[in-house]
Amino acid sequence: MIIKFSNFTDGVHTIEFDEPIKNINLDNPYKGNVVLLVKMDKSHSQIVLSCDVIVKAGYECDRCDENFESILESNFRLIYLITNNPQKTDELNLYYLSPEADKIDLKKDVREFIILSEPMKKLCKEDCKGLCSKCGANLNLESCNCKEENTENVFSSILKQKTK
């Protein structure tokens, strides 16, 4: 995922990459190839990359423990300023390039944005019913005969004190 921008004229260009996940040092839970679509807006003093990345991932549902595949998508923008005095910066997605530079390597940024696109809660479907807490039945596939126990509210004694 290297762009040799010196081969391009000033203006807007579209570049597409389709590479195995191992090329950007990723493995499980990611599967197959990483697809990266880049819109490069190049001028003599800066390069702006608008990127869309798509990758498949295999997860285990947090509610029902079933395996499922999901497609992760991420959009991000990278700005490269071309200057005679390249500087270190703490700004996110802003880089400095010397006028002698002719390539941009996107592997590290693509890898980071893929990892950041992982969902915090991994669900096979949004309305997953999960497992029965008593018998362990997958409530998406079957209903169980467990009876709900009427449990007393753990705060009932405090609530009684409050009403006095």
Coordinates of N, CA and C in Angstrom, one line a residue:
M1 N 0.8 -1.2 0.0 CA 0.0 0.0 0.0 C 0.9 1.2 0.0
I2 N 1.7 1.3 -1.0 CA 2.6 2.4 -1.2 C 2.2 3.2 -2.4
I3 N 2.0 4.5 -2.2 CA 1.7 5.4 -3.3 C 3.0 6.2 -3.8
K4 N 3.4 6.0 -5.0 CA 4.5 6.8 -5.5 C 3.9 8.0 -6.2
F5 N 3.7 9.0 -5.3 CA 3.0 10.2 -5.8 C 3.7 11.0 -6.8
S6 N 5.0 10.8 -7.0 CA 5.8 11.6 -8.0 C 5.4 11.2 -9.4
N7 N 4.7 10.0 -9.5 CA 4.2 9.6 -10.8 C 2.9 10.3 -11.3
F8 N 2.3 11.0 -10.4 CA 1.0 11.7 -10.6 C 1.2 13.2 -10.8
T9 N 0.3 13.7 -11.7 CA 0.3 15.1 -11.9 C -0.5 15.8 -10.8
D10 N -0.5 17.1 -10.7 CA -1.3 17.8 -9.7 C -2.8 17.6 -10.1
G11 N -3.6 17.4 -9.1 CA -5.0 17.2 -9.3 C -5.6 16.0 -8.5
V12 N -6.8 15.6 -8.8 CA -7.4 14.5 -8.0 C -7.3 13.2 -8.8
H13 N -6.8 12.2 -8.0 CA -6.6 10.9 -8.6 C -7.3 9.8 -7.7
T14 N -7.7 8.7 -8.3 CA -8.3 7.6 -7.5 C -7.4 6.4 -7.6
I15 N -7.1 5.8 -6.5 CA -6.2 4.7 -6.4 C -6.9 3.6 -5.6
E16 N -6.8 2.3 -6.0 CA -7.4 1.2 -5.3 C -6.4 0.2 -5.0
F17 N -6.4 -0.3 -3.8 CA -5.5 -1.4 -3.3 C -6.4 -2.6 -2.9
D18 N -6.0 -3.8 -3.1 CA -6.7 -5.0 -2.7 C -5.6 -6.0 -2.3
E19 N -5.3 -6.1 -1.0 CA -4.2 -6.9 -0.6 C -4.5 -7.8 0.6
P20 N -3.8 -8.9 0.7 CA -4.1 -9.8 1.8 C -3.8 -9.1 3.2
I21 N -4.5 -9.5 4.2 CA -4.4 -8.9 5.5 C -3.0 -9.0 6.1
K22 N -2.3 -10.1 5.7 CA -1.0 -10.3 6.2 C 0.0 -9.3 5.8
N23 N -0.3 -8.6 4.6 CA 0.6 -7.6 4.1 C 0.6 -6.3 5.0
I24 N -0.4 -6.2 5.9 CA -0.3 -5.0 6.8 C -0.2 -5.5 8.3
N25 N 0.3 -6.7 8.4 CA 0.6 -7.3 9.7 C -0.7 -7.5 10.6
L26 N -1.7 -8.0 10.0 CA -2.9 -8.4 10.7 C -3.2 -9.8 10.5
D27 N -3.8 -10.4 11.5 CA -4.3 -11.8 11.4 C -5.7 -11.9 12.1
N28 N -5.9 -13.0 12.8 CA -7.3 -13.1 13.4 C -7.6 -11.9 14.2
P29 N -8.8 -11.5 14.2 CA -10.0 -12.1 13.6 C -10.3 -11.7 12.1
Y30 N -9.3 -11.0 11.5 CA -9.5 -10.5 10.1 C -9.3 -11.6 9.1
K31 N -10.0 -11.5 8.0 CA -10.0 -12.5 7.0 C -9.9 -11.9 5.6
G32 N -9.3 -12.7 4.7 CA -9.3 -12.3 3.3 C -8.4 -11.1 3.0
N33 N -8.9 -10.2 2.2 CA -8.2 -9.1 1.7 C -8.7 -7.8 2.3
V34 N -7.8 -6.8 2.4 CA -8.1 -5.4 2.7 C -8.3 -4.7 1.4
V35 N -9.4 -4.0 1.3 CA -9.7 -3.1 0.2 C -9.6 -1.7 0.6
L36 N -8.7 -1.0 0.0 CA -8.5 0.5 0.3 C -8.7 1.3 -1.0
L37 N -9.6 2.2 -0.8 CA -9.9 3.2 -1.9 C -9.4 4.5 -1.5
V38 N -8.5 5.1 -2.3 CA -7.9 6.4 -2.0 C -8.2 7.4 -3.0
K39 N -8.7 8.6 -2.6 CA -8.9 9.7 -3.4 C -7.7 10.7 -3.1
M40 N -6.8 10.8 -4.0 CA -5.6 11.7 -3.7 C -5.8 13.0 -4.4
D41 N -5.7 14.1 -3.6 CA -5.7 15.5 -4.1 C -4.3 16.0 -4.0
K42 N -3.6 16.1 -5.1 CA -2.2 16.5 -5.0 C -2.0 17.9 -5.6
S43 N -1.2 18.6 -4.8 CA -0.7 19.9 -5.3 C 0.8 20.0 -5.1
H44 N 1.4 21.1 -5.4 CA 2.8 21.2 -5.3 C 3.2 21.3 -3.8
S45 N 2.3 21.8 -2.9 CA 2.7 21.9 -1.5 C 2.1 21.0 -0.5
Q46 N 1.1 20.2 -1.0 CA 0.4 19.3 -0.1 C -0.2 18.1 -0.9
I47 N -0.5 17.1 -0.1 CA -1.2 15.9 -0.7 C -2.3 15.5 0.4
V48 N -3.5 15.5 0.0 CA -4.6 15.1 0.9 C -5.2 13.8 0.4
L49 N -5.2 12.8 1.3 CA -5.7 11.5 0.9 C -7.0 11.2 1.7
S50 N -8.0 11.0 1.0 CA -9.3 10.6 1.6 C -9.4 9.1 1.4
C51 N -9.5 8.3 2.5 CA -9.4 6.9 2.4 C -10.6 6.2 2.9
D52 N -11.0 5.1 2.2 CA -12.1 4.2 2.7 C -11.5 2.8 2.7
V53 N -11.5 2.2 3.9 CA -11.0 0.8 4.0 C -12.1 -0.1 4.4
I54 N -12.0 -1.3 3.8 CA -13.1 -2.4 4.0 C -12.3 -3.7 4.3
V55 N -12.7 -4.4 5.3 CA -12.1 -5.7 5.6 C -13.2 -6.6 6.3
K56 N -13.1 -7.9 6.1 CA -13.9 -8.9 6.8 C -13.3 -9.3 8.1
A57 N -14.1 -9.6 9.1 CA -13.6 -10.1 10.4 C -14.6 -11.2 10.9
G58 N -14.0 -12.2 11.5 CA -14.8 -13.2 12.1 C -14.8 -13.1 13.6
Y59 N -16.0 -13.1 14.2 CA -16.1 -12.9 15.7 C -17.0 -14.0 16.3
E60 N -17.0 -14.0 17.6 CA -17.9 -14.8 18.4 C -18.9 -13.8 19.1
C61 N -20.1 -14.0 18.9 CA -21.1 -13.1 19.5 C -21.0 -13.0 21.0
D62 N -21.0 -11.8 21.5 CA -20.9 -11.6 23.0 C -22.1 -12.0 23.7
R63 N -23.3 -12.2 23.1 CA -24.5 -12.7 23.8 C -24.8 -14.1 23.6
C64 N -24.6 -14.7 22.4 CA -25.0 -16.1 22.2 C -23.9 -17.0 21.9
D65 N -22.7 -16.5 21.8 CA -21.5 -17.3 21.5 C -21.4 -18.0 20.1
E66 N -22.3 -17.6 19.2 CA -22.3 -18.1 17.8 C -21.2 -17.4 17.0
N67 N -20.5 -18.1 16.1 CA -19.6 -17.4 15.2 C -20.3 -16.7 14.1
F68 N -19.8 -15.6 13.7 CA -20.3 -14.8 12.6 C -19.3 -14.0 12.0
E69 N -19.5 -13.5 10.7 CA -18.6 -12.7 10.0 C -19.2 -11.3 9.9
S70 N -18.4 -10.3 9.9 CA -18.8 -8.9 9.8 C -17.9 -8.2 8.9
I71 N -18.4 -7.2 8.2 CA -17.6 -6.3 7.3 C -17.3 -5.0 8.1
L72 N -16.1 -4.7 8.3 CA -15.7 -3.5 8.9 C -15.3 -2.4 7.9
E73 N -15.8 -1.2 8.1 CA -15.5 -0.1 7.2 C -15.0 1.1 8.0
S74 N -14.0 1.8 7.4 CA -13.5 3.0 8.1 C -13.2 4.0 7.0
N75 N -13.4 5.3 7.4 CA -13.1 6.4 6.5 C -12.1 7.3 7.3
F76 N -11.1 7.8 6.6 CA -10.2 8.7 7.3 C -9.5 9.5 6.2
R77 N -8.9 10.6 6.7 CA -8.2 11.6 5.9 C -6.8 11.8 6.4
L78 N -5.8 11.8 5.5 CA -4.4 12.0 5.8 C -3.9 13.2 5.0
I79 N -3.2 14.1 5.7 CA -2.7 15.3 5.1 C -1.2 15.3 5.1
Y80 N -0.5 15.4 4.0 CA 0.9 15.5 3.9 C 1.3 16.9 3.4
L81 N 2.1 17.6 4.2 CA 2.6 18.9 3.8 C 4.0 18.7 3.3
I82 N 4.3 19.3 2.1 CA 5.6 19.2 1.5 C 6.4 20.5 1.9
T83 N 7.5 20.3 2.6 CA 8.2 21.5 3.1 C 9.7 21.2 3.2
N84 N 10.5 22.2 3.1 CA 12.0 22.0 3.3 C 12.4 21.8 4.7
N85 N 11.5 22.1 5.7 CA 11.8 21.8 7.1 C 10.8 20.9 7.7
P86 N 10.9 19.6 7.3 CA 9.9 18.6 7.9 C 10.0 18.7 9.5
Q87 N 8.9 18.6 10.1 CA 8.8 18.7 11.6 C 8.1 17.5 12.1
K88 N 8.4 17.2 13.4 CA 7.6 16.2 14.1 C 6.3 17.0 14.6
T89 N 5.2 16.3 14.6 CA 4.0 16.9 15.1 C 3.2 15.9 15.8
D90 N 2.4 16.4 16.8 CA 1.5 15.5 17.5 C 0.1 15.5 16.9
E91 N -0.1 16.3 15.9 CA -1.4 16.4 15.2 C -1.7 15.0 14.6
L92 N -2.9 14.6 14.8 CA -3.4 13.3 14.2 C -3.5 13.5 12.7
N93 N -3.1 12.5 11.9 CA -3.3 12.5 10.5 C -2.6 13.6 9.7
L94 N -1.6 14.3 10.3 CA -0.9 15.3 9.6 C 0.6 14.9 9.6
Y95 N 1.2 14.9 8.4 CA 2.6 14.5 8.2 C 3.3 15.5 7.4
Y96 N 4.6 15.6 7.6 CA 5.4 16.4 6.8 C 6.3 15.6 5.9
L97 N 6.5 16.0 4.7 CA 7.4 15.3 3.7 C 8.4 16.3 3.2
S98 N 9.6 15.8 2.9 CA 10.6 16.7 2.3 C 10.4 16.7 0.8
P99 N 10.8 17.8 0.1 CA 10.6 17.8 -1.3 C 11.2 16.7 -2.1
E100 N 12.2 16.0 -1.5 CA 12.9 14.9 -2.2 C 12.0 13.6 -2.0
A101 N 11.1 13.5 -1.1 CA 10.3 12.3 -0.9 C 9.4 12.1 -2.2
D102 N 9.2 10.8 -2.5 CA 8.4 10.5 -3.7 C 7.3 9.4 -3.4
K103 N 7.3 8.9 -2.2 CA 6.4 7.8 -1.8 C 5.7 8.0 -0.5
I104 N 4.5 7.4 -0.4 CA 3.8 7.4 0.9 C 3.4 6.0 1.2
D105 N 3.8 5.5 2.4 CA 3.4 4.1 2.8 C 2.2 4.2 3.7
L106 N 1.1 3.6 3.3 CA -0.1 3.7 4.1 C -0.4 2.5 5.0
K107 N 0.5 1.5 5.0 CA 0.2 0.3 5.8 C 0.0 0.6 7.2
K108 N 0.8 1.4 7.9 CA 0.6 1.6 9.3 C -0.7 2.3 9.6
D109 N -1.0 3.3 8.8 CA -2.3 4.1 9.1 C -3.5 3.2 8.8
V110 N -3.5 2.4 7.7 CA -4.6 1.5 7.4 C -4.8 0.5 8.5
R111 N -3.7 -0.1 9.0 CA -3.7 -1.1 10.1 C -4.4 -0.4 11.3
E112 N -4.0 0.8 11.7 CA -4.5 1.4 12.9 C -6.0 1.7 12.8
F113 N -6.4 2.2 11.6 CA -7.8 2.5 11.4 C -8.7 1.2 11.3
I114 N -8.2 0.1 10.9 CA -8.9 -1.1 10.9 C -9.1 -1.6 12.3
I115 N -8.1 -1.5 13.1 CA -8.2 -1.9 14.5 C -9.2 -1.0 15.3
L116 N -9.1 0.3 15.0 CA -10.1 1.2 15.6 C -11.5 1.0 15.2
S117 N -11.7 0.4 14.0 CA -13.1 0.2 13.5 C -13.8 -1.0 14.2
E118 N -13.0 -1.8 15.0 CA -13.7 -2.9 15.6 C -14.8 -2.5 16.6
P119 N -15.9 -3.2 16.5 CA -17.0 -2.8 17.5 C -16.6 -3.2 18.9
M120 N -17.1 -2.4 19.8 CA -16.8 -2.7 21.3 C -17.7 -3.9 21.7
K121 N -18.9 -4.0 21.2 CA -19.8 -5.1 21.5 C -20.0 -5.9 20.2
K122 N -19.6 -7.1 20.2 CA -19.7 -7.9 18.9 C -20.9 -8.7 19.0
L123 N -21.9 -8.4 18.2 CA -23.2 -9.1 18.1 C -23.4 -9.6 16.8
C124 N -24.0 -10.9 16.7 CA -24.3 -11.5 15.4 C -25.4 -10.8 14.7
K125 N -26.3 -10.2 15.5 CA -27.3 -9.3 14.9 C -27.7 -8.4 16.0
E126 N -28.2 -7.3 15.7 CA -28.5 -6.2 16.6 C -29.5 -6.7 17.7
D127 N -30.5 -7.5 17.3 CA -31.5 -7.9 18.3 C -31.3 -9.3 18.8
C128 N -30.0 -9.7 18.9 CA -29.6 -11.0 19.5 C -30.2 -11.2 20.9
K129 N -30.9 -12.4 21.1 CA -31.5 -12.6 22.4 C -30.6 -13.3 23.4
G130 N -29.4 -13.8 22.9 CA -28.4 -14.3 23.8 C -28.8 -15.7 24.3
L131 N -28.2 -16.1 25.5 CA -28.4 -17.4 26.0 C -29.2 -17.3 27.3
C132 N -30.0 -18.4 27.6 CA -30.7 -18.4 28.9 C -29.7 -18.5 30.0
S133 N -29.9 -17.7 31.0 CA -29.0 -17.7 32.1 C -29.1 -19.0 33.0
K134 N -30.2 -19.8 32.8 CA -30.4 -21.0 33.6 C -29.9 -22.2 32.9
C135 N -30.5 -22.4 31.7 CA -30.2 -23.7 31.0 C -29.2 -23.5 29.9
G136 N -28.9 -22.3 29.5 CA -27.9 -22.1 28.4 C -28.4 -22.2 27.0
A137 N -29.7 -22.3 26.8 CA -30.3 -22.4 25.5 C -30.1 -21.1 24.7
N138 N -29.8 -21.3 23.4 CA -29.6 -20.1 22.5 C -31.0 -19.6 22.2
L139 N -31.4 -18.5 22.8 CA -32.8 -18.0 22.6 C -33.1 -17.5 21.2
N140 N -32.1 -17.4 20.4 CA -32.3 -17.0 19.0 C -32.9 -18.2 18.2
L141 N -32.5 -19.4 18.7 CA -32.9 -20.7 17.9 C -34.1 -21.4 18.6
E142 N -34.2 -21.3 19.9 CA -35.2 -22.0 20.6 C -35.7 -21.2 21.8
S143 N -36.9 -21.6 22.3 CA -37.3 -21.0 23.6 C -37.1 -22.1 24.7
C144 N -36.8 -21.6 25.9 CA -36.6 -22.6 26.9 C -37.8 -22.6 27.9
N145 N -37.9 -23.6 28.7 CA -39.0 -23.8 29.7 C -38.6 -23.3 31.1
C146 N -37.6 -22.6 31.2 CA -37.2 -22.1 32.5 C -38.2 -21.0 33.0
K147 N -38.5 -21.0 34.2 CA -39.4 -20.1 34.8 C -38.6 -18.9 35.4
E148 N -39.1 -17.7 35.1 CA -38.4 -16.6 35.7 C -38.8 -16.5 37.2
E149 N -37.7 -16.4 38.0 CA -37.9 -16.2 39.4 C -38.2 -14.8 39.8
N150 N -39.1 -14.6 40.6 CA -39.4 -13.2 41.1 C -38.4 -12.9 42.2
T151 N -37.3 -12.2 41.8 CA -36.3 -11.9 42.8 C -36.6 -10.5 43.4
E152 N -36.3 -10.5 44.7 CA -36.5 -9.2 45.4 C -35.5 -8.2 45.0
N153 N -35.9 -7.0 44.8 CA -35.0 -5.9 44.5 C -34.0 -5.8 45.6
V154 N -32.7 -5.7 45.2 CA -31.6 -5.6 46.2 C -31.7 -4.3 47.0
F155 N -32.4 -3.4 46.5 CA -32.5 -2.1 47.1 C -33.8 -1.9 47.9
S156 N -34.6 -3.0 48.0 CA -35.9 -2.9 48.6 C -35.8 -2.4 50.1
S157 N -34.8 -2.9 50.8 CA -34.7 -2.5 52.2 C -34.3 -1.0 52.3
I158 N -33.6 -0.5 51.4 CA -33.2 1.0 51.4 C -34.5 1.8 51.0
L159 N -35.2 1.3 50.1 CA -36.4 2.0 49.6 C -37.5 2.0 50.8
K160 N -37.6 1.0 51.6 CA -38.5 1.0 52.7 C -38.1 2.0 53.7
Q161 N -36.8 2.2 54.0 CA -36.3 3.2 54.9 C -36.6 4.6 54.4
K162 N -36.5 4.8 53.1 CA -36.7 6.1 52.5 C -38.2 6.5 52.6
T163 N -39.1 5.6 52.5 CA -40.5 5.9 52.5 C -41.1 6.2 53.9
K164 N -40.3 5.8 55.0 CA -40.7 6.1 56.3 C -40.6 7.5 56.7

